[in-house]
Amino acid sequence: MDRIKLGLNIRKIRKEKSITLRDLAKGLFSLGKMSNIENGITDVTEKELLLICNKLGITPEELMPENERVFLNEIHSKISEIENCIFLNFFEHAKYLIKELENITEEESTQFHLFYLRALLSYKMGEYKGVFLYLQKILYHTASNEVELSIQSKSFLLAGVINYYLGDYNAALDMTLKASNLIEDKEDLNKIQYNLAVIQTAQGNIVEAKVVIEKIDRMYRSTNTKIKYLTALLEVISGNYGEPLERIYQLRSDFFKENDYDTFIRSLLLFIYLNDIQITRIDRYSGEIFNFLELYLSQLVKINDTEDLSILLSQALLNSALKRKDEEQAKLLIDYLDNFIDKQPNSSSHTFSYYLKSKYHECFDPNSLEQKRFLTLALDLLPEEAQSLFKGIIYFELAQLDSTEHINSIYKQAAEEFYNSLLSTNFNIVQLKHLHPKLYIIL
């Protein structure tokens, strides 16, 4: 709306409410500036408009003509629908709605918002290059109003999240700090502080992470289960296994009630991780964790957003079952993993699954052809240029299956000793990074 129409509408509503120009200006602006605003001579910032509306007891939208208000509500409704589609993984429909909204308005703030929604959509689809393509149009733009400033803060936060998952913790910290400098909403600021604490934890800065948590609003800290989990996790990482482990164990039911399956699975992975690194005090927990297997995994298989974590949990439990020579549980877990493989046969997440299936045959049904087949499938899913301990392990096991009599027994024994020591001390399916709770993204 242009400033002349805006001024006329302010004057009309002021007179309808029997408020004098002097009374409206009092505590806000000079009488002259208020008069200039009503006469359409002076531009009004978004903050100034909000102050005027508060004094008149109306919303900024009520100053618009009804046809503009209906159009604005339609845009807000479409933006909300796009956000819902993105988070429900209805990606094609989200793309359609974004295109549709682009075609019905060229309003700058809406276009700015659409850049963010496209970035969010690319993030959810795992297309990180696309994310940064759209975020660059926002991050280095000079915001002209509160709406654009809000979107810019969310964009810095999203850039921080992506850099975190890419392993660039310094960039993640920098982007998240920039987001915190722009945000004013208390709840959103708490979420940003939480993200900062998770990033500091990933960097190994335990003391700094605890300091950041202390800055989070006390009420939010006492009710948010992710914060409770992170606080206890920091104690566990510091070597305090007693009371913090009990707190995490008790939190599992809260995660499930809140449908926070992501943190729920991470809490289970924590106990498996500690079991793998031989923290003896968790025997009671690990035993009971395995008892949840059939109930929880059968439900988690159906939850798309936690699919990668569900695969990791199944793999970790299968690895544990193989170590304990529990054939019945191992067979059950292979069935779960096969469900995931059937859904996305070419996903790199299945590399460990194929490797573990070869180990299953080694333990319970020795069959060199099947072992080779699964090891080769695991190798095929790894990038050709990848250099990793895991890739070396696969090659070693394939070589073992193809071993010939002329290999010098001393060298072979040395290689086996080296391999076994690596496998037991350095090769854990669950890693510390998998235990950190998921970062927030603000809509």
Short mmCIF file of C-alpha atoms in Angstrom, two decimals:
data_model
loop_
_atom_site.label_atom_id
_atom_site.label_comp_id
_atom_site.label_asym_id
_atom_site.label_seq_id
_atom_site.Cartn_x
_atom_site.Cartn_y
_atom_site.Cartn_z
CA MET A 1 0.00 0.00 0.00
CA ASP A 2 1.36 3.48 -0.84
CA ARG A 3 1.95 6.04 1.92
CA ILE A 4 -0.97 8.30 0.86
CA LYS A 5 -3.51 5.44 1.19
CA LEU A 6 -1.87 4.38 4.44
CA GLY A 7 -2.09 7.90 5.89
CA LEU A 8 -5.73 8.26 4.90
CA ASN A 9 -6.61 4.93 6.55
CA ILE A 10 -4.78 5.89 9.77
CA ARG A 11 -6.72 9.18 9.88
CA LYS A 12 -10.04 7.42 9.14
CA ILE A 13 -9.59 4.85 11.95
CA ARG A 14 -8.29 7.53 14.36
CA LYS A 15 -11.42 9.62 13.83
CA GLU A 16 -13.71 6.58 14.10
CA LYS A 17 -12.17 5.92 17.52
CA SER A 18 -12.46 9.65 18.52
CA ILE A 19 -8.69 9.95 19.08
CA THR A 20 -7.13 13.36 18.45
CA LEU A 21 -3.99 13.70 16.33
CA ARG A 22 -2.15 15.03 19.40
CA ASP A 23 -3.18 12.02 21.52
CA LEU A 24 -2.10 9.58 18.80
CA ALA A 25 1.28 11.29 18.42
CA LYS A 26 1.91 11.50 22.18
CA GLY A 27 4.77 9.20 23.21
CA LEU A 28 5.38 8.14 19.59
CA PHE A 29 6.43 11.08 17.39
CA SER A 30 6.25 14.84 17.19
CA LEU A 31 2.87 16.28 16.26
CA GLY A 32 4.37 17.43 12.94
CA LYS A 33 5.64 13.96 12.01
CA MET A 34 2.29 12.38 12.89
CA SER A 35 0.55 14.94 10.67
CA ASN A 36 2.98 14.21 7.81
CA ILE A 37 2.30 10.47 8.14
CA GLU A 38 -1.46 11.00 7.90
CA ASN A 39 -0.99 13.30 4.90
CA GLY A 40 1.18 10.76 3.09
CA ILE A 41 4.24 13.01 3.14
CA THR A 42 6.49 10.84 5.35
CA ASP A 43 7.31 7.15 4.92
CA VAL A 44 6.60 4.85 7.89
CA THR A 45 8.90 2.04 8.96
CA GLU A 46 7.45 -1.30 9.99
CA LYS A 47 8.29 -0.63 13.66
CA GLU A 48 6.66 2.82 13.54
CA LEU A 49 3.55 1.37 11.90
CA LEU A 50 3.32 -1.25 14.63
CA LEU A 51 3.53 1.48 17.31
CA ILE A 52 0.69 3.42 15.62
CA CYS A 53 -1.44 0.28 15.34
CA ASN A 54 -0.88 -0.58 19.01
CA LYS A 55 -2.03 2.95 19.96
CA LEU A 56 -5.12 2.58 17.75
CA GLY A 57 -5.79 -0.94 19.06
CA ILE A 58 -5.67 -2.55 15.60
CA THR A 59 -3.40 -4.85 13.58
CA PRO A 60 -1.38 -3.52 10.59
CA GLU A 61 -3.57 -5.64 8.28
CA GLU A 62 -6.67 -3.67 9.36
CA LEU A 63 -5.19 -0.57 7.69
CA MET A 64 -5.34 -2.32 4.33
CA PRO A 65 -8.35 -2.24 2.02
CA GLU A 66 -10.39 -5.44 2.30
CA ASN A 67 -9.30 -6.74 -1.12
CA GLU A 68 -5.61 -6.34 -0.13
CA ARG A 69 -6.28 -8.02 3.22
CA VAL A 70 -7.91 -11.02 1.49
CA PHE A 71 -4.94 -11.25 -0.91
CA LEU A 72 -2.43 -11.06 1.98
CA ASN A 73 -4.29 -13.78 3.89
CA GLU A 74 -4.23 -15.94 0.75
CA ILE A 75 -0.45 -15.50 0.50
CA HIS A 76 0.05 -16.31 4.20
CA SER A 77 -2.15 -19.37 3.80
CA LYS A 78 -0.14 -20.60 0.79
CA ILE A 79 3.17 -20.04 2.62
CA SER A 80 1.88 -22.11 5.58
CA GLU A 81 0.72 -24.84 3.18
CA ILE A 82 4.15 -24.91 1.51
CA GLU A 83 5.88 -25.22 4.89
CA ASN A 84 3.58 -28.09 5.90
CA CYS A 85 4.22 -29.91 2.59
CA ILE A 86 7.99 -29.57 3.05
CA PHE A 87 7.95 -31.00 6.57
CA LEU A 88 5.56 -33.79 5.59
CA ASN A 89 7.92 -34.70 2.70
CA PHE A 90 5.32 -33.83 0.01
CA PHE A 91 8.11 -32.32 -2.06
CA GLU A 92 6.49 -32.31 -5.50
CA HIS A 93 3.38 -30.57 -4.20
CA ALA A 94 5.56 -28.02 -2.36
CA LYS A 95 7.37 -27.26 -5.64
CA TYR A 96 4.03 -26.78 -7.39
CA LEU A 97 2.75 -24.40 -4.69
CA ILE A 98 5.97 -22.36 -4.73
CA LYS A 99 5.70 -21.95 -8.50
CA GLU A 100 2.05 -21.01 -8.17
CA LEU A 101 2.82 -18.34 -5.55
CA GLU A 102 5.65 -16.93 -7.67
CA ASN A 103 3.18 -16.44 -10.52
CA ILE A 104 0.51 -14.57 -8.52
CA THR A 105 2.70 -11.97 -6.77
CA GLU A 106 5.91 -10.06 -7.36
CA GLU A 107 5.82 -8.45 -3.91
CA GLU A 108 9.45 -8.27 -2.74
CA SER A 109 9.03 -9.67 0.79
CA THR A 110 7.04 -12.65 -0.54
CA GLN A 111 9.74 -13.36 -3.15
CA PHE A 112 12.31 -13.13 -0.33
CA HIS A 113 10.26 -15.66 1.66
CA LEU A 114 10.07 -17.96 -1.37
CA PHE A 115 13.89 -18.03 -1.62
CA TYR A 116 13.93 -19.34 1.96
CA LEU A 117 11.23 -21.93 1.25
CA ARG A 118 13.15 -23.16 -1.80
CA ALA A 119 16.29 -23.42 0.35
CA LEU A 120 14.34 -25.33 3.01
CA LEU A 121 12.91 -27.67 0.37
CA SER A 122 16.40 -28.35 -1.06
CA TYR A 123 17.69 -29.06 2.47
CA LYS A 124 14.92 -31.56 3.18
CA MET A 125 15.60 -33.27 -0.16
CA GLY A 126 19.33 -33.49 0.66
CA GLU A 127 20.32 -31.16 -2.20
CA TYR A 128 22.78 -28.98 -0.28
CA LYS A 129 24.14 -27.17 -3.35
CA GLY A 130 20.64 -25.95 -4.08
CA VAL A 131 20.26 -24.75 -0.50
CA PHE A 132 23.27 -22.45 -0.67
CA LEU A 133 22.23 -21.20 -4.11
CA TYR A 134 19.01 -19.80 -2.60
CA LEU A 135 20.48 -18.80 0.77
CA GLN A 136 23.07 -16.58 -0.92
CA LYS A 137 20.21 -14.46 -2.28
CA ILE A 138 19.12 -13.86 1.35
CA LEU A 139 22.24 -13.84 3.53
CA TYR A 140 23.99 -10.99 1.72
CA HIS A 141 20.87 -8.93 1.05
CA THR A 142 20.12 -5.76 3.06
CA ALA A 143 16.78 -6.46 4.72
CA SER A 144 14.34 -3.57 4.23
CA ASN A 145 11.70 -4.53 6.82
CA GLU A 146 10.98 -6.77 9.81
CA VAL A 147 9.64 -9.61 7.64
CA GLU A 148 12.84 -9.77 5.58
CA LEU A 149 14.96 -9.50 8.75
CA SER A 150 13.09 -12.45 10.25
CA ILE A 151 13.62 -14.55 7.11
CA GLN A 152 17.30 -13.58 7.08
CA SER A 153 17.75 -14.79 10.67
CA LYS A 154 16.08 -18.13 9.77
CA SER A 155 18.36 -18.38 6.74
CA PHE A 156 21.50 -17.91 8.84
CA LEU A 157 20.19 -20.61 11.18
CA LEU A 158 19.55 -23.00 8.25
CA ALA A 159 23.04 -22.29 6.87
CA GLY A 160 24.41 -23.16 10.33
CA VAL A 161 22.47 -26.43 10.40
CA ILE A 162 23.74 -27.49 6.96
CA ASN A 163 27.37 -26.62 7.76
CA TYR A 164 27.01 -28.64 10.98
CA TYR A 165 25.83 -31.74 9.11
CA LEU A 166 28.60 -31.24 6.54
CA GLY A 167 31.11 -31.28 9.42
CA ASP A 168 32.21 -27.62 9.12
CA TYR A 169 31.62 -26.70 12.76
CA ASN A 170 33.38 -23.33 12.58
CA ALA A 171 31.11 -22.15 9.76
CA ALA A 172 28.10 -23.62 11.61
CA LEU A 173 29.02 -21.66 14.73
CA ASP A 174 29.54 -18.43 12.76
CA MET A 175 26.20 -18.69 10.91
CA THR A 176 24.28 -19.59 14.09
CA LEU A 177 25.80 -16.66 16.01
CA LYS A 178 24.71 -14.32 13.20
CA ALA A 179 21.19 -15.72 13.47
CA SER A 180 21.18 -15.08 17.23
CA ASN A 181 22.12 -11.43 16.66
CA LEU A 182 19.06 -10.90 14.44
CA ILE A 183 16.40 -12.78 16.40
CA GLU A 184 14.15 -11.07 18.96
CA ASP A 185 11.54 -13.71 19.70
CA LYS A 186 12.37 -15.34 23.05
CA GLU A 187 11.40 -18.90 22.07
CA ASP A 188 13.31 -18.72 18.78
CA LEU A 189 16.35 -17.34 20.64
CA ASN A 190 16.20 -20.33 23.00
CA LYS A 191 16.25 -22.67 20.00
CA ILE A 192 19.25 -20.87 18.53
CA GLN A 193 21.11 -21.08 21.86
CA TYR A 194 20.32 -24.81 21.92
CA ASN A 195 21.80 -25.18 18.41
CA LEU A 196 24.92 -23.33 19.58
CA ALA A 197 25.24 -25.77 22.50
CA VAL A 198 24.98 -28.80 20.17
CA ILE A 199 27.61 -27.34 17.80
CA GLN A 200 29.96 -26.63 20.74
CA THR A 201 29.43 -30.24 21.88
CA ALA A 202 30.35 -31.52 18.40
CA GLN A 203 33.55 -29.44 18.57
CA GLY A 204 34.41 -31.05 21.91
CA ASN A 205 33.93 -27.76 23.77
CA ILE A 206 32.02 -29.27 26.68
CA VAL A 207 32.49 -26.35 29.11
CA GLU A 208 31.42 -23.82 26.45
CA ALA A 209 28.35 -25.94 25.63
CA LYS A 210 27.33 -25.96 29.30
CA VAL A 211 27.74 -22.17 29.48
CA VAL A 212 25.46 -21.73 26.46
CA ILE A 213 22.82 -23.99 28.02
CA GLU A 214 22.88 -21.81 31.15
CA LYS A 215 21.93 -18.83 28.97
CA ILE A 216 18.76 -20.54 27.80
CA ASP A 217 15.60 -19.37 29.51
CA ARG A 218 15.18 -21.35 32.77
CA MET A 219 11.54 -22.23 32.09
CA TYR A 220 12.36 -23.48 28.58
CA ARG A 221 15.31 -25.46 29.94
CA SER A 222 13.16 -27.19 32.54
CA THR A 223 10.45 -28.32 30.10
CA ASN A 224 12.34 -29.08 26.87
CA THR A 225 13.31 -32.76 26.67
CA LYS A 226 16.03 -32.15 24.04
CA ILE A 227 17.77 -29.74 26.44
CA LYS A 228 17.46 -32.28 29.27
CA TYR A 229 18.98 -34.96 27.04
CA LEU A 230 21.83 -32.70 25.87
CA THR A 231 22.60 -31.62 29.45
CA ALA A 232 22.81 -35.25 30.61
CA LEU A 233 24.80 -36.25 27.50
CA LEU A 234 27.42 -33.59 28.26
CA GLU A 235 27.88 -35.17 31.70
CA VAL A 236 28.24 -38.65 30.15
CA ILE A 237 30.81 -37.37 27.62
CA SER A 238 32.69 -35.84 30.56
CA GLY A 239 32.90 -39.32 32.13
CA ASN A 240 30.04 -39.05 34.64
CA TYR A 241 27.97 -42.19 33.95
CA GLY A 242 25.84 -42.56 37.08
CA GLU A 243 22.91 -40.19 37.53
CA PRO A 244 23.09 -38.68 33.98
CA LEU A 245 22.63 -42.13 32.40
CA GLU A 246 19.62 -42.77 34.61
CA ARG A 247 18.13 -39.42 33.51
CA ILE A 248 18.59 -40.30 29.84
CA TYR A 249 17.11 -43.73 30.41
CA GLN A 250 14.03 -42.17 32.02
CA LEU A 251 13.67 -39.62 29.20
CA ARG A 252 13.06 -42.30 26.56
CA SER A 253 9.35 -42.57 27.31
CA ASP A 254 9.01 -38.75 27.12
CA PHE A 255 10.60 -38.73 23.65
CA PHE A 256 8.20 -41.40 22.49
CA LYS A 257 5.14 -39.60 23.93
CA GLU A 258 6.20 -36.38 22.16
CA ASN A 259 6.76 -38.26 18.86
CA ASP A 260 10.39 -37.15 19.03
CA TYR A 261 11.60 -40.39 17.49
CA ASP A 262 14.88 -38.81 16.43
CA THR A 263 16.07 -38.11 19.99
CA PHE A 264 14.50 -41.35 21.19
CA ILE A 265 16.66 -43.38 18.80
CA ARG A 266 19.76 -41.37 19.72
CA SER A 267 19.13 -42.19 23.40
CA LEU A 268 19.08 -45.90 22.50
CA LEU A 269 22.24 -45.51 20.41
CA LEU A 270 23.97 -43.95 23.41
CA PHE A 271 23.67 -47.16 25.44
CA ILE A 272 24.84 -49.27 22.50
CA TYR A 273 27.79 -46.89 21.99
CA LEU A 274 28.79 -47.15 25.66
CA ASN A 275 28.41 -50.92 25.50
CA ASP A 276 30.72 -51.04 22.44
CA ILE A 277 33.42 -48.99 24.16
CA GLN A 278 33.06 -51.31 27.17
CA ILE A 279 31.66 -49.04 29.85
CA THR A 280 30.76 -51.89 32.24
CA ARG A 281 28.29 -49.92 34.34
CA ILE A 282 25.61 -49.92 31.63
CA ASP A 283 24.87 -53.65 31.64
CA ARG A 284 21.43 -53.14 33.20
CA TYR A 285 20.45 -50.54 30.60
CA SER A 286 21.70 -52.44 27.56
CA GLY A 287 19.81 -55.57 28.60
CA GLU A 288 16.54 -53.67 28.90
CA ILE A 289 17.18 -51.68 25.71
CA PHE A 290 17.30 -54.93 23.73
CA ASN A 291 13.93 -55.89 25.23
CA PHE A 292 12.34 -52.88 23.47
CA LEU A 293 13.50 -54.14 20.12
CA GLU A 294 10.39 -55.68 18.57
CA LEU A 295 7.94 -53.03 19.77
CA TYR A 296 9.93 -49.94 18.83
CA LEU A 297 11.71 -51.03 15.66
CA SER A 298 8.48 -52.32 14.16
CA GLN A 299 7.04 -48.80 14.60
CA LEU A 300 10.15 -46.87 13.64
CA VAL A 301 10.36 -48.69 10.30
CA LYS A 302 7.28 -46.66 9.29
CA ILE A 303 8.71 -43.25 10.25
CA ASN A 304 10.35 -41.59 7.23
CA ASP A 305 12.08 -38.71 9.01
CA THR A 306 14.14 -41.06 11.17
CA GLU A 307 14.83 -43.71 8.54
CA ASP A 308 18.63 -43.26 8.48
CA LEU A 309 18.75 -43.40 12.28
CA SER A 310 16.45 -46.43 12.33
CA ILE A 311 18.81 -48.19 9.91
CA LEU A 312 21.78 -47.26 12.12
CA LEU A 313 19.97 -48.54 15.22
CA SER A 314 19.16 -51.84 13.48
CA GLN A 315 22.77 -52.16 12.31
CA ALA A 316 24.16 -51.40 15.79
CA LEU A 317 21.86 -53.94 17.41
CA LEU A 318 22.70 -56.55 14.76
CA ASN A 319 26.41 -55.95 15.36
CA SER A 320 25.81 -56.49 19.09
CA ALA A 321 23.75 -59.64 18.47
CA LEU A 322 26.55 -61.07 16.29
CA LYS A 323 29.09 -60.39 19.04
CA ARG A 324 26.84 -62.17 21.55
CA LYS A 325 26.17 -65.03 19.08
CA ASP A 326 22.42 -64.43 19.43
CA GLU A 327 21.18 -65.98 16.18
CA GLU A 328 17.46 -65.43 16.84
CA GLN A 329 17.83 -61.70 17.42
CA ALA A 330 20.31 -61.37 14.55
CA LYS A 331 17.80 -62.97 12.15
CA LEU A 332 15.06 -60.60 13.32
CA LEU A 333 17.32 -57.57 12.73
CA ILE A 334 18.32 -58.76 9.26
CA ASP A 335 14.59 -58.88 8.41
CA TYR A 336 14.26 -55.21 9.51
CA LEU A 337 17.30 -54.22 7.47
CA ASP A 338 15.94 -56.06 4.42
CA ASN A 339 12.78 -53.92 4.67
CA PHE A 340 14.92 -50.78 4.40
CA ILE A 341 16.99 -52.24 1.54
CA ASP A 342 13.81 -53.08 -0.41
CA LYS A 343 12.61 -49.45 -0.08
CA GLN A 344 15.86 -47.82 -1.29
CA PRO A 345 18.20 -50.50 -2.67
CA ASN A 346 20.91 -48.03 -3.80
CA SER A 347 21.19 -46.01 -0.58
CA SER A 348 24.72 -45.79 0.87
CA SER A 349 23.12 -46.32 4.31
CA HIS A 350 22.99 -50.05 3.47
CA THR A 351 26.77 -50.44 3.20
CA PHE A 352 27.04 -51.61 6.81
CA SER A 353 23.92 -53.76 6.38
CA TYR A 354 25.52 -55.82 3.62
CA TYR A 355 28.77 -56.07 5.59
CA LEU A 356 26.86 -57.33 8.66
CA LYS A 357 24.92 -59.81 6.55
CA SER A 358 28.25 -61.28 5.46
CA LYS A 359 29.25 -61.51 9.15
CA TYR A 360 25.95 -63.27 9.90
CA HIS A 361 26.89 -66.00 7.43
CA GLU A 362 30.37 -66.18 8.94
CA CYS A 363 28.87 -66.68 12.43
CA PHE A 364 25.86 -68.91 11.80
CA ASP A 365 25.83 -70.18 8.22
CA PRO A 366 29.37 -70.31 6.77
CA ASN A 367 29.07 -69.79 3.04
CA SER A 368 31.99 -68.10 1.29
CA LEU A 369 29.99 -67.33 -1.86
CA GLU A 370 27.27 -65.51 0.08
CA GLN A 371 29.89 -63.71 2.21
CA LYS A 372 31.68 -62.51 -0.95
CA ARG A 373 28.39 -61.44 -2.50
CA PHE A 374 27.41 -59.26 0.46
CA LEU A 375 30.92 -57.81 0.87
CA THR A 376 30.95 -56.90 -2.84
CA LEU A 377 27.52 -55.24 -2.51
CA ALA A 378 28.86 -53.23 0.45
CA LEU A 379 31.91 -52.20 -1.58
CA ASP A 380 29.74 -51.16 -4.55
CA LEU A 381 27.84 -48.65 -2.39
CA LEU A 382 31.06 -46.93 -1.25
CA PRO A 383 32.40 -44.12 -3.47
CA GLU A 384 35.31 -45.42 -5.55
CA GLU A 385 37.63 -42.66 -4.30
CA ALA A 386 36.66 -43.12 -0.64
CA GLN A 387 39.53 -43.79 1.76
CA SER A 388 38.34 -45.34 4.99
CA LEU A 389 39.05 -47.95 7.61
CA PHE A 390 35.78 -49.63 6.68
CA LYS A 391 36.81 -49.95 3.03
CA GLY A 392 40.08 -51.55 4.14
CA ILE A 393 38.19 -54.01 6.32
CA ILE A 394 35.99 -55.09 3.39
CA TYR A 395 39.02 -55.60 1.12
CA PHE A 396 40.79 -57.57 3.86
CA GLU A 397 37.80 -59.88 4.38
CA LEU A 398 37.45 -60.44 0.63
CA ALA A 399 41.17 -61.28 0.50
CA GLN A 400 40.71 -63.70 3.40
CA LEU A 401 37.95 -65.48 1.54
CA ASP A 402 40.23 -65.74 -1.51
CA SER A 403 43.34 -66.68 0.47
CA THR A 404 45.77 -69.11 -1.16
CA GLU A 405 48.28 -71.52 0.30
CA HIS A 406 51.40 -69.61 -0.85
CA ILE A 407 50.74 -66.59 1.47
CA ASN A 408 53.48 -66.48 4.10
CA SER A 409 51.86 -67.59 7.38
CA ILE A 410 53.82 -65.05 9.52
CA TYR A 411 52.67 -62.10 7.39
CA LYS A 412 49.16 -63.46 7.33
CA GLN A 413 49.12 -63.79 11.13
CA ALA A 414 50.45 -60.22 11.50
CA ALA A 415 47.76 -58.91 9.15
CA GLU A 416 45.05 -60.72 11.09
CA GLU A 417 46.32 -59.35 14.43
CA PHE A 418 46.36 -55.83 12.99
CA TYR A 419 42.90 -56.27 11.51
CA ASN A 420 41.40 -57.65 14.73
CA SER A 421 42.87 -54.85 16.86
CA LEU A 422 41.48 -52.22 14.47
CA LEU A 423 38.09 -53.87 14.40
CA SER A 424 37.76 -54.04 18.19
CA THR A 425 39.17 -50.60 19.07
CA ASN A 426 38.46 -48.26 16.15
CA PHE A 427 35.56 -49.66 14.20
CA ASN A 428 32.27 -48.83 15.93
CA ILE A 429 29.12 -48.49 13.88
CA VAL A 430 27.78 -45.91 16.35
CA GLN A 431 29.94 -42.81 16.67
CA LEU A 432 29.77 -39.88 19.06
CA LYS A 433 28.28 -37.61 16.36
CA HIS A 434 25.22 -39.88 16.15
CA LEU A 435 24.42 -39.22 19.81
CA HIS A 436 24.11 -35.43 19.51
CA PRO A 437 20.45 -34.36 19.30
CA LYS A 438 19.09 -32.89 16.08
CA LEU A 439 19.32 -29.15 15.48
CA TYR A 440 16.27 -26.90 15.25
CA ILE A 441 15.10 -25.18 12.09
CA ILE A 442 12.73 -22.25 12.59
CA LEU A 443 9.74 -21.84 10.25
#
